[in-house]
Structures are given as structure tokens and as C-alpha cells.
XYZ file of C-alpha atoms in Angstrom:
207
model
C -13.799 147.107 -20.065
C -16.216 145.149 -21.531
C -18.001 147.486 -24.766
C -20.956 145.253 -26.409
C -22.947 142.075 -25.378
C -24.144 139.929 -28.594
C -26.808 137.140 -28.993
C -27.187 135.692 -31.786
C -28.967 132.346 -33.424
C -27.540 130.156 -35.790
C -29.443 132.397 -38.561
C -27.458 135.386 -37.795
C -30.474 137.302 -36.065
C -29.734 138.984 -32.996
C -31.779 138.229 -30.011
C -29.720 140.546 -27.386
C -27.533 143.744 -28.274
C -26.212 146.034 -25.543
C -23.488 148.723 -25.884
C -21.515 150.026 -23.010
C -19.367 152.673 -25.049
C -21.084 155.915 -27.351
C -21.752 154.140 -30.554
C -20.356 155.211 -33.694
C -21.532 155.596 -36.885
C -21.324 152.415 -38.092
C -21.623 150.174 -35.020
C -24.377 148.713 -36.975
C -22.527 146.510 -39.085
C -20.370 144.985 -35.734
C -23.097 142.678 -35.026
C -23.041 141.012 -38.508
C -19.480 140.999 -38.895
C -18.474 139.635 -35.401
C -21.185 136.630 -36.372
C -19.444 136.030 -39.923
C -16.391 135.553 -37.905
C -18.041 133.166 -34.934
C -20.164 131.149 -37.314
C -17.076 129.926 -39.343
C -15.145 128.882 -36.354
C -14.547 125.029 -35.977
C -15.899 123.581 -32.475
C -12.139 122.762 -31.787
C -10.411 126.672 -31.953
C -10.025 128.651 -29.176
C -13.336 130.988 -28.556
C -11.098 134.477 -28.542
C -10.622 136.102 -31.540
C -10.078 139.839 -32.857
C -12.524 142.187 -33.304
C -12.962 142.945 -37.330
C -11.875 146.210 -39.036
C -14.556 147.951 -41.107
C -13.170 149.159 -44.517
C -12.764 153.033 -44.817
C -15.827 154.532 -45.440
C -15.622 156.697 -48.571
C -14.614 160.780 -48.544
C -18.181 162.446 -48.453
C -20.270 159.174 -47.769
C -23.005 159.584 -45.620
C -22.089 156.847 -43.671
C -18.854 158.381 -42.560
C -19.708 161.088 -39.899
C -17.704 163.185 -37.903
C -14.415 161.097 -37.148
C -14.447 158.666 -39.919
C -12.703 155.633 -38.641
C -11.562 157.251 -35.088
C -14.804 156.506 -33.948
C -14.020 152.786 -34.121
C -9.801 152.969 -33.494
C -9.379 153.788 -29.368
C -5.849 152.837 -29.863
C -6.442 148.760 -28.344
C -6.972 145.818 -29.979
C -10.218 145.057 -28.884
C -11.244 141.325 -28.495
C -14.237 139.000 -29.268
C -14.590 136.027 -26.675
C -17.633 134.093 -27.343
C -19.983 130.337 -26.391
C -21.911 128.711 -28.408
C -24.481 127.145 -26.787
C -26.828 124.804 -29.053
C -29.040 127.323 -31.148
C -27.607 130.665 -29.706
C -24.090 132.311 -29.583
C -23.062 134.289 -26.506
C -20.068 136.902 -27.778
C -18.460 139.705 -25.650
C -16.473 142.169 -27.200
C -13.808 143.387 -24.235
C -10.792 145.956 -24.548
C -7.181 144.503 -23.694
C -7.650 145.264 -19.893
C -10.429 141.991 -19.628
C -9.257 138.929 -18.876
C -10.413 136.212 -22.067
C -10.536 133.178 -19.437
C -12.286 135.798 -16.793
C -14.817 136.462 -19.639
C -15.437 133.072 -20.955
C -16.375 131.975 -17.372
C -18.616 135.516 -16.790
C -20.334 134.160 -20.130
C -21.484 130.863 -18.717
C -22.391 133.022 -15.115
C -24.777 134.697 -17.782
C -26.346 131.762 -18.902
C -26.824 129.928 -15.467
C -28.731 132.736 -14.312
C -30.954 132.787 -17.549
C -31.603 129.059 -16.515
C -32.472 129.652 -13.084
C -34.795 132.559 -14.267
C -36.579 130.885 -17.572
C -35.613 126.945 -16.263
C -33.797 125.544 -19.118
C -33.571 128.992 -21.139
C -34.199 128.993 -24.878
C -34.236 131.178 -27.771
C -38.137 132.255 -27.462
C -37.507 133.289 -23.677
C -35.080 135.763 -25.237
C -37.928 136.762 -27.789
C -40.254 137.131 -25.477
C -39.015 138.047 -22.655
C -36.199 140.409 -23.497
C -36.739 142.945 -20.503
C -36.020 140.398 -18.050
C -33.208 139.401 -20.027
C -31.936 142.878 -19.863
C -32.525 142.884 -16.670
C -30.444 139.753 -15.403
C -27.597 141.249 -17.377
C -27.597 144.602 -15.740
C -26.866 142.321 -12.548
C -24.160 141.167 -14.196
C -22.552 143.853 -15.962
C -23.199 147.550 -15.731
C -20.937 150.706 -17.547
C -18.852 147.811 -19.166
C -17.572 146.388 -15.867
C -18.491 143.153 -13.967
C -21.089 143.862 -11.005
C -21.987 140.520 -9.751
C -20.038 137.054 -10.422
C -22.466 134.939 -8.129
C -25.490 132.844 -9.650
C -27.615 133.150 -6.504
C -27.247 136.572 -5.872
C -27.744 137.743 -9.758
C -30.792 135.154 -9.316
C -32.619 136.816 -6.048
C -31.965 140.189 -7.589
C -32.992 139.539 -10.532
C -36.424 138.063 -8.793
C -37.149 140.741 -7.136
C -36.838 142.897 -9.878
C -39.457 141.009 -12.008
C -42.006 140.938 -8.741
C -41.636 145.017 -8.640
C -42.213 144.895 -12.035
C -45.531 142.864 -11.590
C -46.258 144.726 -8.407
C -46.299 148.095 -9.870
C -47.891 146.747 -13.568
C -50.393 145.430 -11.413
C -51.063 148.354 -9.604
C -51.464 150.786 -12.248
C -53.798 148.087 -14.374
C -56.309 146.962 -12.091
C -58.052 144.894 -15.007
C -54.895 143.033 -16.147
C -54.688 139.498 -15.039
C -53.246 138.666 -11.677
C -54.112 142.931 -10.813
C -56.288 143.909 -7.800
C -57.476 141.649 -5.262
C -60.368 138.470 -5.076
C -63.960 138.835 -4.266
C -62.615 136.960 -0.254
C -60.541 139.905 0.043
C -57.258 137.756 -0.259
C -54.321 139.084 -2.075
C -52.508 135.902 -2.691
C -54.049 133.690 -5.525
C -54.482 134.773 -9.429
C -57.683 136.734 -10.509
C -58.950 137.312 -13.777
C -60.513 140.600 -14.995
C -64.095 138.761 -14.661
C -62.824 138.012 -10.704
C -62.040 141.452 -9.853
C -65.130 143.128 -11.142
C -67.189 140.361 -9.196
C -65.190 141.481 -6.151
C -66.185 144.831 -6.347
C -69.703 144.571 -7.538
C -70.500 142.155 -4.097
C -68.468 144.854 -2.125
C -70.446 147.174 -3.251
C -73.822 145.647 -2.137
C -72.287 144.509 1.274
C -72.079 148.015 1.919
């Protein structure tokens, strides 16, 4: 099962985190950690690794919550698999049952479909355009377990997706750019706010 999806730049800031398991207390401090651990790795070493131990919280700490340290132990060795790919780091953290060469390949599925979506993806299209991102991973991966291992497919879906999106923001903000429909009664070109109340006020005195 696959339990957490990381991005991450070169600065340590993540740009993506999604959790597929109940998060514990301190599943905070994973992101940070697993980058410590990816940063320092020479180009040359293999791209699994373990997933790092927090140290016992202290008796009566507020940080250690009902559990303590059984809300990170499920009795597995969980694993980090990760890409690097120039500014931005791609991890996965999967449970024993993933495959680490199944993963590393379902990483650069990821990616390919970011490209097709944003054309040459970069950091800022993660920045600013996180829901789609969100979005083209929920193709991929949903509950922790691989949905879709096609580029095209996780590509149309994730199209069609963003045009509901537009369709329906559209729809409910008649003002917003690209909303409503022109003054010639066609639906298929972009109008600006300044188009759509021109359309309106000539309808109005056709009538």
C-alpha cells in the first residue's frame, strides 16, 4: 500500500503532501526527515531507502498522544522510493507489499502526465496550480493503491476534470473571465467581464 506522496524542492519546501493512512501525531516531522535523508543521497545509490524512526517522544509531552510511538510502528518496515528530477524530488513512502521497481516506474507515470497537463511541468505549476495537481494524482493513486498506470488515460481524465471544473466555475460566476456567453450569441471563444455585460445590455434593447 502506498501511505504518503512527497514533493519537495531542493530547499526542503514541500510543494505536494498527500496521506493515504490516519495520520498520527507526529506525521508532521516525516516530510522533513524523509528529505534530510533524500537530499544527502549521491546521484549514484539506489533511490530506495528506509523510512526514518522518530525518537520517543517524552512521558507527558504534548506531542505524544494517545499511542505514543504505535501510531507510527504497524509492524512493517515501511520504505521510501524516490526521483529527483532537476529542482524537485518525487518520494513515495510504500509498506513491504509495493513493489520498489513497480514504484519507481509509477513515479515517472506521475510526472509524464504532469507534462502532458502543464507541457514541460515545473515547480510554479505545482505552486499554482496545486488542485490540478491533486487531481492528476487521484488518477493515479487513490486509498494508497494504484488506479491508473496509463499516460493517456490519466491525461483525458484528468482533462476532463479541469473542463468540469471551468464549466461549473463558469457557471456559477457569470462575470469571471471566459463565464457566460458573447454579445453573437456564440459559446465558443473567450469573453471578458466588459464582453458579457455588452452582450446583455444589446440583448436587452433587441427585445
Amino acid at each position: 500500500m502506498i501511505h504518503a506522496v512527497l514533493i519537495f524542492n531542493n530547499n526542503g519546501l514541500p510543494r505536494l503532501t498527500k496521506y493515504f493512512v490516519p495520520p498520527s501525531q507526529r506525521t508532521h516531522i516525516l516530510p522533513k526527515a524523509v528529505f534530510a535523508l533524500v537530499s544527502q543521497r549521491a546521484p549514484q545509490l539506489c533511490n530506495f531507502l528506509d523510512v526514518p524512526r522518530p525518537a520517543p517522544a517524552k512521558r507527558g509531552s504534548a506531542r505524544a498522544g494517545p499511542g505514543g510511538e504505535k501510531a507510527w510502528e504497524n509492524g512493517q518496515q515501511d520504505r521510501v522510493i524516490y526521483r529527483n528530477y532537476a529542482t524537485l524530488y518525487f518520494v513515495f513512502v510504500v509498506d513491504e507489499g509495493e513493489s520498489e521497481l513497480g514504484i519507481l516506474d509509477l513515479i515517472q507515470v506521475f510526472v509524464e502526465a504532469l507534462d502532458r497537463s502543464f507541457e514541460n511541468v515545473c515547480e510554479l505549476d505545482l505552486v499554482f496550480h496545486f488542485d490540478e495537481v491533486h487531481a492528476i494524482l487521484s488518477e493515479v493513486v487513490q486509498g494508497g493503491v494504484v488506479l491508473e498506470t496509463n499516460v493517456d488515460a490519466i491525461h483525458e481524465a484528468a482533462q476532463a476534470a479541469a473542463l468540469a471544473r471551468r464549466q461549473s466555475f463558469a457557471a456559477a460566476n457569470p462575470l469571471a473571465l471566459g463565464g457566460g456567453s458573447g454579445a453573437s450569441g456564440g459559446g465558443g471563444g473567450m469573453v471578458t467581464p466588459l464582453g458579457w455585460v455588452t452582450g446583455k445590455l444589446l440583448g436587452g434593447k433587441a427585445r
